[in-house]
Structures are given as structure tokens and as C-alpha cells.
XYZ file of C-alpha atoms in Angstrom:
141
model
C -34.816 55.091 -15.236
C -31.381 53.303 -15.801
C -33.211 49.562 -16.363
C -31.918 49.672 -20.224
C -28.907 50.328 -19.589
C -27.890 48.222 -17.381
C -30.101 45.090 -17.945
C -27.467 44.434 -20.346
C -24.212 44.933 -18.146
C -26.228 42.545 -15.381
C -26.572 39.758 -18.114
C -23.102 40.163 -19.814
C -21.768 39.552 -16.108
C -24.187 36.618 -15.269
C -22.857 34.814 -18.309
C -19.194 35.677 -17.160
C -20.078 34.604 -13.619
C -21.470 31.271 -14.902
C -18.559 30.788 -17.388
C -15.848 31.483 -14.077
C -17.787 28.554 -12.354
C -17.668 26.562 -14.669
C -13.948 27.000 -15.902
C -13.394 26.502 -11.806
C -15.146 23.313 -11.595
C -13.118 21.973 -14.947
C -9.955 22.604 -13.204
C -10.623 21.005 -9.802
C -12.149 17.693 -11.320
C -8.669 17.570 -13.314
C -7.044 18.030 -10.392
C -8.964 15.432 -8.761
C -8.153 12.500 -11.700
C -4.781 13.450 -11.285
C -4.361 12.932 -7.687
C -6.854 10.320 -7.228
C -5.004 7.116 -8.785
C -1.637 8.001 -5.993
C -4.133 8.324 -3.131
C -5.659 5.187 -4.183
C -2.499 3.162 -4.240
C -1.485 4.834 -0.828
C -4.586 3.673 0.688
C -4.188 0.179 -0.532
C -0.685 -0.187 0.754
C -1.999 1.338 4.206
C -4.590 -0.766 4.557
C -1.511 -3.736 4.449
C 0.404 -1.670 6.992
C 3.257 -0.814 4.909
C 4.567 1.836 3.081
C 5.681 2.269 -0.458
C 4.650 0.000 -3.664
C 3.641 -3.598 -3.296
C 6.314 -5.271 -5.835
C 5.564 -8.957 -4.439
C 2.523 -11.202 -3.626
C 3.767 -14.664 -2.620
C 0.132 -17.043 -1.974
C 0.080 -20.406 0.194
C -2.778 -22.388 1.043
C -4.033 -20.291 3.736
C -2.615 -17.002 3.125
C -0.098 -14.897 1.664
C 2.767 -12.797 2.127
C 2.777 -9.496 0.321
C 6.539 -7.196 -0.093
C 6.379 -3.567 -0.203
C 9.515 -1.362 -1.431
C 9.931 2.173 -0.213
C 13.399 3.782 -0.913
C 15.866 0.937 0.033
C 13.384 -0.566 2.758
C 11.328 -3.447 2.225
C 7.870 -4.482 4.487
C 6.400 -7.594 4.389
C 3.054 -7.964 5.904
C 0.842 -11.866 6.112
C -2.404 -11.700 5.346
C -5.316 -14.528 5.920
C -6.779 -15.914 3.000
C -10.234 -15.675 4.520
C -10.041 -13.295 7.295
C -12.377 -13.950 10.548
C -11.216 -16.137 12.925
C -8.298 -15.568 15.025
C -5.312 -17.356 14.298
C -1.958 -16.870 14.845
C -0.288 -15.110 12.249
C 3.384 -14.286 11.684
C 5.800 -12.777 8.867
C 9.781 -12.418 8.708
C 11.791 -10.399 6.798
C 15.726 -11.312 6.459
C 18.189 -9.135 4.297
C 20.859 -11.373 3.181
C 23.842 -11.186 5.423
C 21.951 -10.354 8.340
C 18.954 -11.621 11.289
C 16.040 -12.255 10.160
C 13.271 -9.626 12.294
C 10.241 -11.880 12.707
C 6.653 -10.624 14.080
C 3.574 -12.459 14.881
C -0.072 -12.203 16.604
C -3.191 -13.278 17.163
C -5.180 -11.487 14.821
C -8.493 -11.715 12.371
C -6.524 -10.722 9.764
C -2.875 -9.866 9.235
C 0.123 -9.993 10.785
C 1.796 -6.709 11.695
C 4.235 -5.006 9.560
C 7.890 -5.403 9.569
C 10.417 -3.352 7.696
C 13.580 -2.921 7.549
C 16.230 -1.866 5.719
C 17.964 -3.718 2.754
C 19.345 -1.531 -0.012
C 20.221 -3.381 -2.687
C 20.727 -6.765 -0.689
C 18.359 -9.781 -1.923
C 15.691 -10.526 0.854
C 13.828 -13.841 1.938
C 10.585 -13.555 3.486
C 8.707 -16.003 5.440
C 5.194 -16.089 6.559
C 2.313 -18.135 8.533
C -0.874 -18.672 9.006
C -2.288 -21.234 11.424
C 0.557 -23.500 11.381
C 0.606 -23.456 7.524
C 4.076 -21.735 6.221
C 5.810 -20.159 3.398
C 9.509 -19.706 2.951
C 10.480 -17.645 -0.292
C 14.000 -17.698 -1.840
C 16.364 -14.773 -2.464
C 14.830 -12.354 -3.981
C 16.060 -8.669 -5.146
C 12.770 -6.414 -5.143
């Protein structure tokens, strides 16, 4: 008895129904390109150990040093050029005008992380990988 009238209604509201998904799905993925590329970049600098954005990669024969900048702290992290066997690895980190904080393992890969504070100071950094070194100059990052 009420079939005609409100087939209609059922199918207007379908159509809305479909048309509120979709508008929904449309906003999310725009969401999702927009927070994707930071997420990736904070997952890359993780993965070194240090926070912030990488501003330096400084490559020797069996490694290389990469310099992070967060704020007015800089990390440096070593990391094997082929990663595998365990070697002793090591990084330093000197602001100018004070100690130098150097770290170092045994490891497959890196070396831990050290960070400390610089400001605006230049920085040398310093890093090894099975005996093989690397001693930058001042830098400001």
C-alpha cells in the first residue's frame, strides 16, 4: 500500500548515502597525501636514530656520517656502507668552543646517536668505521 510512495524517498536517500561516502572517502585520502610526505621523512630520520631534518651526508670509504638539525641541536649518527658484519663503529659531535661527546659500538650497522646542543655555533663531526675515519671541518648546519 505505501510502495509508490516511498520507493522514491528510499532511492533519493540511497543516492545521498552513496554521495556522503564518497565525499568522506575524498576527504580522508586528502588528508592522507597531506600527512604522508612528514611521516615519511620522520620515519627516515628515526630509522638513523635522530631527530629533526638530515641537512648533512658526509661519505668515506666504508661509511658515512649523516647530521641531523632539530631546533638548535644537532645529531650525528655513522652508518656502514654495507651493513652485516659487526664492526666497531663510532661518531663524535664537537660544537666549537666546547668537548667533543664521542660514542661508539659494536654494531651491524650504525653507531648510536649523539646530540647535543649547538645553537648557532659551527660543529665538526667525526666518524668510523672499522678503523677507517672521517674528520669534517667547521661547519654551520
Amino acid at each position: 500500500m505505501g510502495t509508490g510512495a516511498s520507493g522514491p524517498q528510499e532511492a533519493r536517500g540511497a543516492v545521498g548515502g552513496r554521495l556522503a561516502v564518497g565525499l568522506v572517502l575524498l576527504i580522508v585520502s586528502g588528508l592522507l597525501a597531506v600527512v604522508a610526505p612528514g611521516s615519511a621523512q620522520a620515519a627516515s630520520a628515526s630509522a638513523a636514530g635522530c631527530p629533526g631534518r638530515k641537512v648533512r651526508t658526509l661519505p668515506f670509504a666504508t661509511g658515512s656520517v649523516q647530521v641531523f638539525r632539530d631546533g638548535g641541536y644537532v645529531c650525528a649518527v655513522t652508518v656502514q656502507k654495507r651493513p652485516g658484519a659487526r664492526r666497531p663503529i663510532s661518531v663524535s659531535l664537537q660544537p666549537r668552543g666546547l668537548r667533543a661527546v664521542p660514542k661508539s659500538r659494536w654494531d651491524t650497522r650504525s653507531s648510536p646517536p649523539v646530540r647535543v646542543y649547538a645553537g648557532h655555533r659551527y660543529v665538526r663531526v667525526t666518524g668510523a668505521v672499522a678503523g677507517v675515519s672521517y674528520r669534517s671541518g667547521w661547519f654551520q648546519c
